[in-house]
Amino acid sequence: MERPDGLILGIETSCDETAAAVITTDGEIKSNVVASQAELHAAFGGVVPEIASRRHLELIAPVVREALSEAGVTLDDLDRVAVTQGPGLIGALLVGIAAAKALAWSRRLPLAPVDHLRGHVASLSLQPAPVAPPFLCLLASGGHTLLIDVREDGTQHVLGSTLDDAAGEAFDKGARLLGLGYPGGREIDQLARAGDSKAFDFPVARVPGLDFSFSGLKTALLYATRDLSSERLAERRADLAASYQRAIVRALVERVREAAEQTGAERIAVVGGVAANSELRAGLREAALAPLELCTDNAAMIASAGRFVEPVPYPGYLGLDAYASR
Ligand code: KG4
Ligand code: ZN
């Protein structure tokens, strides 16, 4: 049988998704398996790091096995392993890194350590519609909100970031105040469709430069809900969700447009979990948007970024460590 050319196994365990994927060196996705632990953490209203690490330990081997089997390959067919090195929960990251080291070592493969945020950006360079730089990239996830100037040669320059909460964090905290489940972004997105986005006038923080701020918005929602009885809150929940979402989306869209104007960027791209938001997608219709399944954490994007980093040759990576923040 002919050996498939240039295959990369990607592994991602930075937060509460255990993920493995197989892609080709030209960015074709052969498999993309994501085991979400969201239900496990929902009872606590957020990710519990120790529970996440333990669950990654249970899931990593079956998830990798499924990714290989779905791609119709074995470890012997691989040319490289790519793994998220950081930023993220340290215990969670270490599970993926240990698995990646062991798998790469067992076949004497090189190992590519990948920055999770670069992974999100690299979700855009997968088939069937890869987006080539230069572009202005909004990365909005649960942990980060960044505006990145991605230059023609692939180098990345951060133009702005959040001064407090990330956009996804604002969605999650807002959902909690509204009594919705975790993770909250998708719940608010769905509920907002039934609400009036002009019902409440939530502020959009104006901070200098190209930075973002979402903590004031969260406080405004807290005050709005605090004054309502539980019955009244139930009646107004969709309106609150719609108004709150509108404020977050407006803040993101306005900043992206300002940055595009300042840098003269001809192309805008949006990645990260919040890029799955329907109102944001509608608000930046002209932008290159990662497909929905590649917006939230996955390993195809990590494998994709693994194409662009210098891999550590066998066996030099055995001492490789995780990092919690950039
Ligand atoms: O990129 P991601 O999967 O993980 C991080 O790297 O943080 O992003 C997760 C975040 C969560 O905060 C979640 O609430 C948010 O993305 N999210 C959404 C939507 N789907 C996920 N936010 C708004 N609308 C959505 N449809
Ligand atoms: Zn992420």
Short mmCIF file of C-alpha atoms and ligand atoms in Angstrom, two decimals:
data_model
loop_
_atom_site.label_atom_id
_atom_site.label_comp_id
_atom_site.label_asym_id
_atom_site.label_seq_id
_atom_site.Cartn_x
_atom_site.Cartn_y
_atom_site.Cartn_z
CA MET A 1 0.00 0.00 0.00
CA GLU A 2 1.24 3.47 -0.81
CA ARG A 3 2.26 5.51 2.20
CA PRO A 4 0.28 8.75 2.51
CA ASP A 5 2.69 11.66 2.19
CA GLY A 6 3.49 14.16 4.94
CA LEU A 7 1.11 13.37 7.80
CA ILE A 8 1.01 15.33 11.05
CA LEU A 9 -0.69 14.19 14.25
CA GLY A 10 -1.87 17.17 16.31
CA ILE A 11 -2.71 17.02 20.03
CA GLU A 12 -4.51 19.71 22.06
CA THR A 13 -5.26 19.60 25.81
CA SER A 14 -4.82 23.21 26.98
CA CYS A 15 -8.25 23.62 28.59
CA ASP A 16 -11.30 21.36 28.70
CA GLU A 17 -11.21 19.77 25.26
CA THR A 18 -9.18 16.61 24.67
CA ALA A 19 -8.44 16.69 20.94
CA ALA A 20 -6.38 14.85 18.34
CA ALA A 21 -6.29 15.29 14.57
CA VAL A 22 -4.43 14.07 11.52
CA ILE A 23 -3.71 16.48 8.68
CA THR A 24 -1.47 16.43 5.62
CA THR A 25 1.41 18.85 5.20
CA ASP A 26 -0.65 20.80 2.69
CA GLY A 27 -3.42 21.30 5.22
CA GLU A 28 -5.99 18.68 4.32
CA ILE A 29 -7.86 17.42 7.40
CA LYS A 30 -7.92 13.61 7.55
CA SER A 31 -9.56 13.46 10.98
CA ASN A 32 -10.42 15.93 13.73
CA VAL A 33 -11.62 14.38 17.00
CA VAL A 34 -12.70 16.58 19.92
CA ALA A 35 -13.88 15.15 23.24
CA SER A 36 -15.40 18.01 25.21
CA GLN A 37 -15.41 17.87 28.99
CA ALA A 38 -17.87 20.79 29.20
CA GLU A 39 -20.59 18.72 30.88
CA LEU A 40 -18.16 17.62 33.57
CA HIS A 41 -17.34 21.22 34.46
CA ALA A 42 -20.85 22.64 33.98
CA ALA A 43 -21.86 21.80 37.56
CA PHE A 44 -19.08 24.12 38.78
CA GLY A 45 -19.89 26.94 36.33
CA GLY A 46 -16.37 26.87 34.88
CA VAL A 47 -13.35 24.69 34.23
CA VAL A 48 -11.90 23.02 37.33
CA PRO A 49 -8.19 22.52 36.48
CA GLU A 50 -7.65 19.36 38.52
CA ILE A 51 -10.75 17.69 37.06
CA ALA A 52 -9.63 18.72 33.56
CA SER A 53 -6.18 17.13 33.97
CA ARG A 54 -7.63 13.87 35.25
CA ARG A 55 -10.17 13.68 32.43
CA HIS A 56 -7.47 14.42 29.81
CA LEU A 57 -5.54 11.45 31.22
CA GLU A 58 -8.54 9.17 30.70
CA LEU A 59 -9.38 10.49 27.25
CA ILE A 60 -6.06 11.11 25.53
CA ALA A 61 -5.29 7.54 24.41
CA PRO A 62 -8.79 6.76 23.04
CA VAL A 63 -9.00 10.18 21.34
CA VAL A 64 -5.64 9.70 19.59
CA ARG A 65 -6.63 6.15 18.61
CA GLU A 66 -9.88 7.44 17.11
CA ALA A 67 -8.11 10.22 15.20
CA LEU A 68 -5.68 7.71 13.66
CA SER A 69 -8.42 5.23 12.86
CA GLU A 70 -10.72 7.85 11.29
CA ALA A 71 -7.82 8.99 9.13
CA GLY A 72 -7.16 5.37 8.18
CA VAL A 73 -3.52 5.54 9.29
CA THR A 74 -1.27 4.10 12.00
CA LEU A 75 1.57 5.67 13.98
CA ASP A 76 3.96 4.26 11.36
CA ASP A 77 2.47 6.56 8.72
CA LEU A 78 3.15 9.77 10.65
CA ASP A 79 5.96 12.22 9.84
CA ARG A 80 5.58 14.64 12.70
CA VAL A 81 3.70 15.16 15.96
CA ALA A 82 2.51 18.65 16.95
CA VAL A 83 1.31 19.52 20.44
CA THR A 84 0.06 22.58 22.31
CA GLN A 85 2.83 23.75 24.65
CA GLY A 86 0.92 26.74 26.12
CA PRO A 87 -0.72 28.97 27.14
CA GLY A 88 -3.33 27.10 29.17
CA LEU A 89 -3.87 25.07 32.32
CA ILE A 90 -0.49 23.65 33.21
CA GLY A 91 -1.68 20.22 34.38
CA ALA A 92 -3.92 19.88 31.33
CA LEU A 93 -1.13 20.88 28.93
CA LEU A 94 1.27 18.38 30.51
CA VAL A 95 -1.03 15.47 29.70
CA GLY A 96 -0.99 16.32 25.98
CA ILE A 97 2.74 17.01 26.00
CA ALA A 98 3.54 13.71 27.74
CA ALA A 99 1.38 11.80 25.24
CA ALA A 100 2.93 13.63 22.27
CA LYS A 101 6.46 12.97 23.52
CA ALA A 102 5.76 9.27 24.02
CA LEU A 103 4.13 8.85 20.59
CA ALA A 104 6.84 10.80 18.75
CA TRP A 105 9.60 9.01 20.65
CA SER A 106 8.13 5.57 19.89
CA ARG A 107 8.52 6.22 16.14
CA ARG A 108 11.59 8.47 16.34
CA LEU A 109 9.55 11.36 14.94
CA PRO A 110 10.24 15.08 15.32
CA LEU A 111 7.96 17.00 17.71
CA ALA A 112 6.61 20.48 16.97
CA PRO A 113 5.70 22.52 20.09
CA VAL A 114 2.82 24.86 19.20
CA ASP A 115 1.59 28.05 20.84
CA HIS A 116 -2.18 27.69 21.30
CA LEU A 117 -2.89 31.19 20.00
CA ARG A 118 -0.83 30.58 16.88
CA GLY A 119 -2.89 27.42 16.56
CA HIS A 120 -6.11 29.48 16.44
CA VAL A 121 -4.60 31.69 13.72
CA ALA A 122 -3.45 28.60 11.80
CA SER A 123 -7.06 27.32 11.74
CA LEU A 124 -7.36 29.68 8.78
CA SER A 125 -4.70 27.95 6.71
CA LEU A 126 -6.44 24.59 6.47
CA GLN A 127 -8.11 23.21 3.35
CA PRO A 128 -10.48 23.57 1.56
CA ALA A 129 -10.32 27.38 1.74
CA PRO A 130 -6.96 28.42 3.21
CA VAL A 131 -6.51 32.14 3.89
CA ALA A 132 -3.05 33.41 2.98
CA PRO A 133 -1.45 36.33 4.88
CA PRO A 134 -1.30 39.28 5.06
CA PHE A 135 -4.46 39.83 7.12
CA LEU A 136 -5.65 41.51 10.29
CA CYS A 137 -6.74 38.80 12.70
CA LEU A 138 -9.18 39.10 15.59
CA LEU A 139 -8.56 36.23 18.00
CA ALA A 140 -11.43 36.04 20.48
CA SER A 141 -11.57 33.04 22.79
CA GLY A 142 -12.33 32.18 26.40
CA GLY A 143 -8.85 33.14 27.54
CA HIS A 144 -7.72 35.80 25.04
CA THR A 145 -8.86 38.73 22.94
CA LEU A 146 -6.18 39.95 20.59
CA LEU A 147 -5.85 41.95 17.41
CA ILE A 148 -2.94 40.54 15.45
CA ASP A 149 -1.27 41.91 12.35
CA VAL A 150 -0.32 38.76 10.40
CA ARG A 151 2.28 39.80 7.84
CA GLU A 152 2.99 38.31 4.46
CA ASP A 153 5.95 36.28 5.79
CA GLY A 154 3.74 34.80 8.54
CA THR A 155 5.20 36.91 11.38
CA GLN A 156 2.63 38.12 13.88
CA HIS A 157 2.46 41.44 15.70
CA VAL A 158 -0.04 42.10 18.47
CA LEU A 159 -1.79 45.45 17.94
CA GLY A 160 -4.15 45.30 20.89
CA SER A 161 -5.50 43.01 23.58
CA THR A 162 -7.99 43.01 26.41
CA LEU A 163 -7.15 44.95 29.54
CA ASP A 164 -9.34 42.72 31.70
CA ASP A 165 -11.73 39.91 30.66
CA ALA A 166 -11.51 38.09 27.34
CA ALA A 167 -14.57 38.31 25.08
CA GLY A 168 -15.40 34.63 25.64
CA GLU A 169 -14.99 35.13 29.37
CA ALA A 170 -17.47 38.02 29.17
CA PHE A 171 -19.93 35.68 27.44
CA ASP A 172 -19.35 32.97 30.05
CA LYS A 173 -19.68 35.32 33.04
CA GLY A 174 -22.75 36.96 31.51
CA ALA A 175 -24.35 33.57 30.97
CA ARG A 176 -23.73 32.75 34.60
CA LEU A 177 -25.47 35.96 35.73
CA LEU A 178 -28.40 35.04 33.49
CA GLY A 179 -28.62 31.56 34.99
CA LEU A 180 -27.58 29.88 31.74
CA GLY A 181 -25.25 26.89 31.42
CA TYR A 182 -21.50 26.68 30.91
CA PRO A 183 -19.88 27.40 28.49
CA GLY A 184 -22.09 30.42 28.06
CA GLY A 185 -21.23 31.84 24.65
CA ARG A 186 -23.31 29.44 22.65
CA GLU A 187 -26.20 29.63 25.14
CA ILE A 188 -26.33 33.45 24.94
CA ASP A 189 -26.02 33.25 21.15
CA GLN A 190 -29.05 30.97 20.97
CA LEU A 191 -31.19 32.80 23.52
CA ALA A 192 -30.38 36.20 21.97
CA ARG A 193 -32.25 35.21 18.82
CA ALA A 194 -35.50 35.40 20.77
CA GLY A 195 -34.66 38.73 22.40
CA ASP A 196 -34.64 42.45 21.63
CA SER A 197 -31.03 43.66 21.41
CA LYS A 198 -32.11 47.27 22.01
CA ALA A 199 -34.06 46.53 25.20
CA PHE A 200 -31.10 47.35 27.45
CA ASP A 201 -28.48 49.98 26.79
CA PHE A 202 -25.25 48.31 27.85
CA PRO A 203 -22.05 50.37 27.58
CA VAL A 204 -19.24 49.60 25.18
CA ALA A 205 -16.01 50.56 26.94
CA ARG A 206 -13.79 52.99 25.05
CA VAL A 207 -10.18 52.43 26.03
CA PRO A 208 -7.21 54.09 24.33
CA GLY A 209 -5.35 52.51 21.44
CA LEU A 210 -6.58 49.24 20.00
CA ASP A 211 -7.22 47.48 23.30
CA PHE A 212 -10.47 46.03 24.63
CA SER A 213 -12.21 46.09 28.00
CA PHE A 214 -15.19 43.97 28.99
CA SER A 215 -15.30 44.10 32.79
CA GLY A 216 -17.54 47.20 32.94
CA LEU A 217 -20.07 45.52 30.69
CA LYS A 218 -20.24 42.52 32.97
CA THR A 219 -20.85 44.83 35.94
CA ALA A 220 -23.63 46.59 34.03
CA LEU A 221 -25.31 43.23 33.45
CA LEU A 222 -24.89 42.39 37.12
CA TYR A 223 -26.71 45.61 38.11
CA ALA A 224 -29.46 45.01 35.56
CA THR A 225 -30.13 41.48 36.81
CA ARG A 226 -29.76 42.32 40.50
CA ASP A 227 -32.74 44.66 40.37
CA LEU A 228 -35.03 42.04 38.85
CA SER A 229 -37.12 39.47 40.71
CA SER A 230 -36.53 35.90 39.55
CA GLU A 231 -39.86 35.94 37.67
CA ARG A 232 -39.05 39.21 35.98
CA LEU A 233 -35.55 37.94 35.16
CA ALA A 234 -37.06 34.90 33.46
CA GLU A 235 -39.27 37.18 31.35
CA ARG A 236 -36.42 39.48 30.39
CA ARG A 237 -33.68 36.89 30.00
CA ALA A 238 -33.75 36.81 26.19
CA ASP A 239 -33.74 40.63 25.98
CA LEU A 240 -30.81 40.79 28.40
CA ALA A 241 -28.90 38.14 26.44
CA ALA A 242 -29.53 39.94 23.14
CA SER A 243 -28.53 43.36 24.50
CA TYR A 244 -25.45 41.99 26.23
CA GLN A 245 -24.33 40.10 23.13
CA ARG A 246 -24.87 43.19 21.00
CA ALA A 247 -22.56 45.22 23.26
CA ILE A 248 -19.77 42.62 23.09
CA VAL A 249 -20.10 42.21 19.33
CA ARG A 250 -20.17 45.98 18.76
CA ALA A 251 -17.00 46.43 20.81
CA LEU A 252 -15.25 43.74 18.76
CA VAL A 253 -16.48 44.90 15.35
CA GLU A 254 -15.72 48.58 16.01
CA ARG A 255 -12.17 47.85 17.15
CA VAL A 256 -11.50 45.55 14.21
CA ARG A 257 -12.66 48.22 11.78
CA GLU A 258 -10.54 50.89 13.49
CA ALA A 259 -7.49 48.63 13.36
CA ALA A 260 -8.10 47.84 9.70
CA GLU A 261 -8.28 51.52 8.94
CA GLN A 262 -5.11 52.32 10.89
CA THR A 263 -3.06 49.52 9.37
CA GLY A 264 -4.57 49.67 5.91
CA ALA A 265 -5.34 45.95 6.14
CA GLU A 266 -7.21 44.74 3.10
CA ARG A 267 -8.31 41.54 4.69
CA ILE A 268 -9.82 40.77 8.08
CA ALA A 269 -9.97 37.32 9.67
CA VAL A 270 -11.66 36.12 12.85
CA VAL A 271 -10.69 33.02 14.85
CA GLY A 272 -11.25 31.51 18.32
CA GLY A 273 -14.34 30.25 20.13
CA VAL A 274 -16.17 33.59 19.97
CA ALA A 275 -15.76 33.56 16.16
CA ALA A 276 -18.57 30.96 16.29
CA ASN A 277 -20.96 33.72 17.43
CA SER A 278 -23.69 34.25 14.85
CA GLU A 279 -24.04 38.02 15.41
CA LEU A 280 -20.28 38.54 15.14
CA ARG A 281 -20.19 36.49 11.95
CA ALA A 282 -23.03 38.58 10.53
CA GLY A 283 -21.34 41.82 11.66
CA LEU A 284 -18.09 40.96 9.89
CA ARG A 285 -19.55 39.30 6.85
CA GLU A 286 -16.68 40.39 4.62
CA ALA A 287 -14.12 38.79 6.94
CA ALA A 288 -12.48 35.41 6.49
CA LEU A 289 -14.13 33.28 9.18
CA ALA A 290 -12.81 29.95 10.36
CA PRO A 291 -15.41 27.17 9.84
CA LEU A 292 -17.51 26.68 13.00
CA GLU A 293 -15.88 23.39 14.02
CA LEU A 294 -12.44 25.02 13.79
CA CYS A 295 -13.36 28.09 15.89
CA THR A 296 -13.48 26.36 19.27
CA ASP A 297 -10.49 24.40 20.52
CA ASN A 298 -9.43 21.52 18.29
CA ALA A 299 -6.25 19.70 17.26
CA ALA A 300 -6.46 20.26 13.48
CA MET A 301 -5.49 23.89 14.09
CA ILE A 302 -2.57 22.74 16.29
CA ALA A 303 -1.37 20.33 13.58
CA SER A 304 -1.79 23.18 11.09
CA ALA A 305 0.44 25.50 13.15
CA GLY A 306 2.85 22.58 13.55
CA ARG A 307 3.60 22.90 9.83
CA PHE A 308 5.08 26.36 10.33
CA VAL A 309 7.33 25.81 13.36
CA GLU A 310 10.77 24.26 13.43
CA PRO A 311 10.20 20.83 15.00
CA VAL A 312 12.54 19.50 17.69
CA PRO A 313 14.30 16.40 16.29
CA TYR A 314 14.17 13.02 18.06
CA PRO A 315 14.92 12.68 20.97
CA GLY A 316 15.70 16.27 21.99
CA TYR A 317 12.14 17.02 23.06
CA LEU A 318 11.96 14.73 26.08
CA GLY A 319 12.71 17.68 28.38
CA LEU A 320 10.12 19.96 26.72
CA ASP A 321 7.98 21.81 29.28
CA ALA A 322 4.57 23.48 29.19
CA TYR A 323 3.97 27.20 29.83
CA ALA A 324 0.82 28.58 31.46
CA SER A 325 0.97 32.08 29.98
CA ARG A 326 2.76 33.77 27.13
O1 KG4 B 1 -11.19 29.04 21.62
P1 KG4 B 1 -11.99 28.39 22.68
O2 KG4 B 1 -12.65 27.06 22.37
O3 KG4 B 1 -11.13 28.12 23.98
C1 KG4 B 1 -10.15 28.99 24.42
O4 KG4 B 1 -9.00 28.92 23.90
O5 KG4 B 1 -10.50 29.78 25.34
O6 KG4 B 1 -13.08 29.45 23.16
C2 KG4 B 1 -14.04 29.15 24.12
C3 KG4 B 1 -14.90 30.38 24.32
C4 KG4 B 1 -15.85 30.26 25.51
O7 KG4 B 1 -15.72 31.42 26.29
C5 KG4 B 1 -17.21 30.19 24.86
O8 KG4 B 1 -18.25 30.72 25.64
C6 KG4 B 1 -16.99 30.96 23.57
O9 KG4 B 1 -15.70 30.62 23.16
N1 KG4 B 1 -17.98 30.62 22.52
C7 KG4 B 1 -18.89 31.50 22.04
C8 KG4 B 1 -19.69 30.80 21.12
N2 KG4 B 1 -19.23 29.50 21.06
C9 KG4 B 1 -18.19 29.42 21.94
N3 KG4 B 1 -19.07 32.80 22.32
C10 KG4 B 1 -20.06 33.43 21.68
N4 KG4 B 1 -20.89 32.82 20.79
C11 KG4 B 1 -20.74 31.51 20.47
N5 KG4 B 1 -21.56 30.93 19.58
ZN ZN B 2 -8.49 28.24 22.29
#
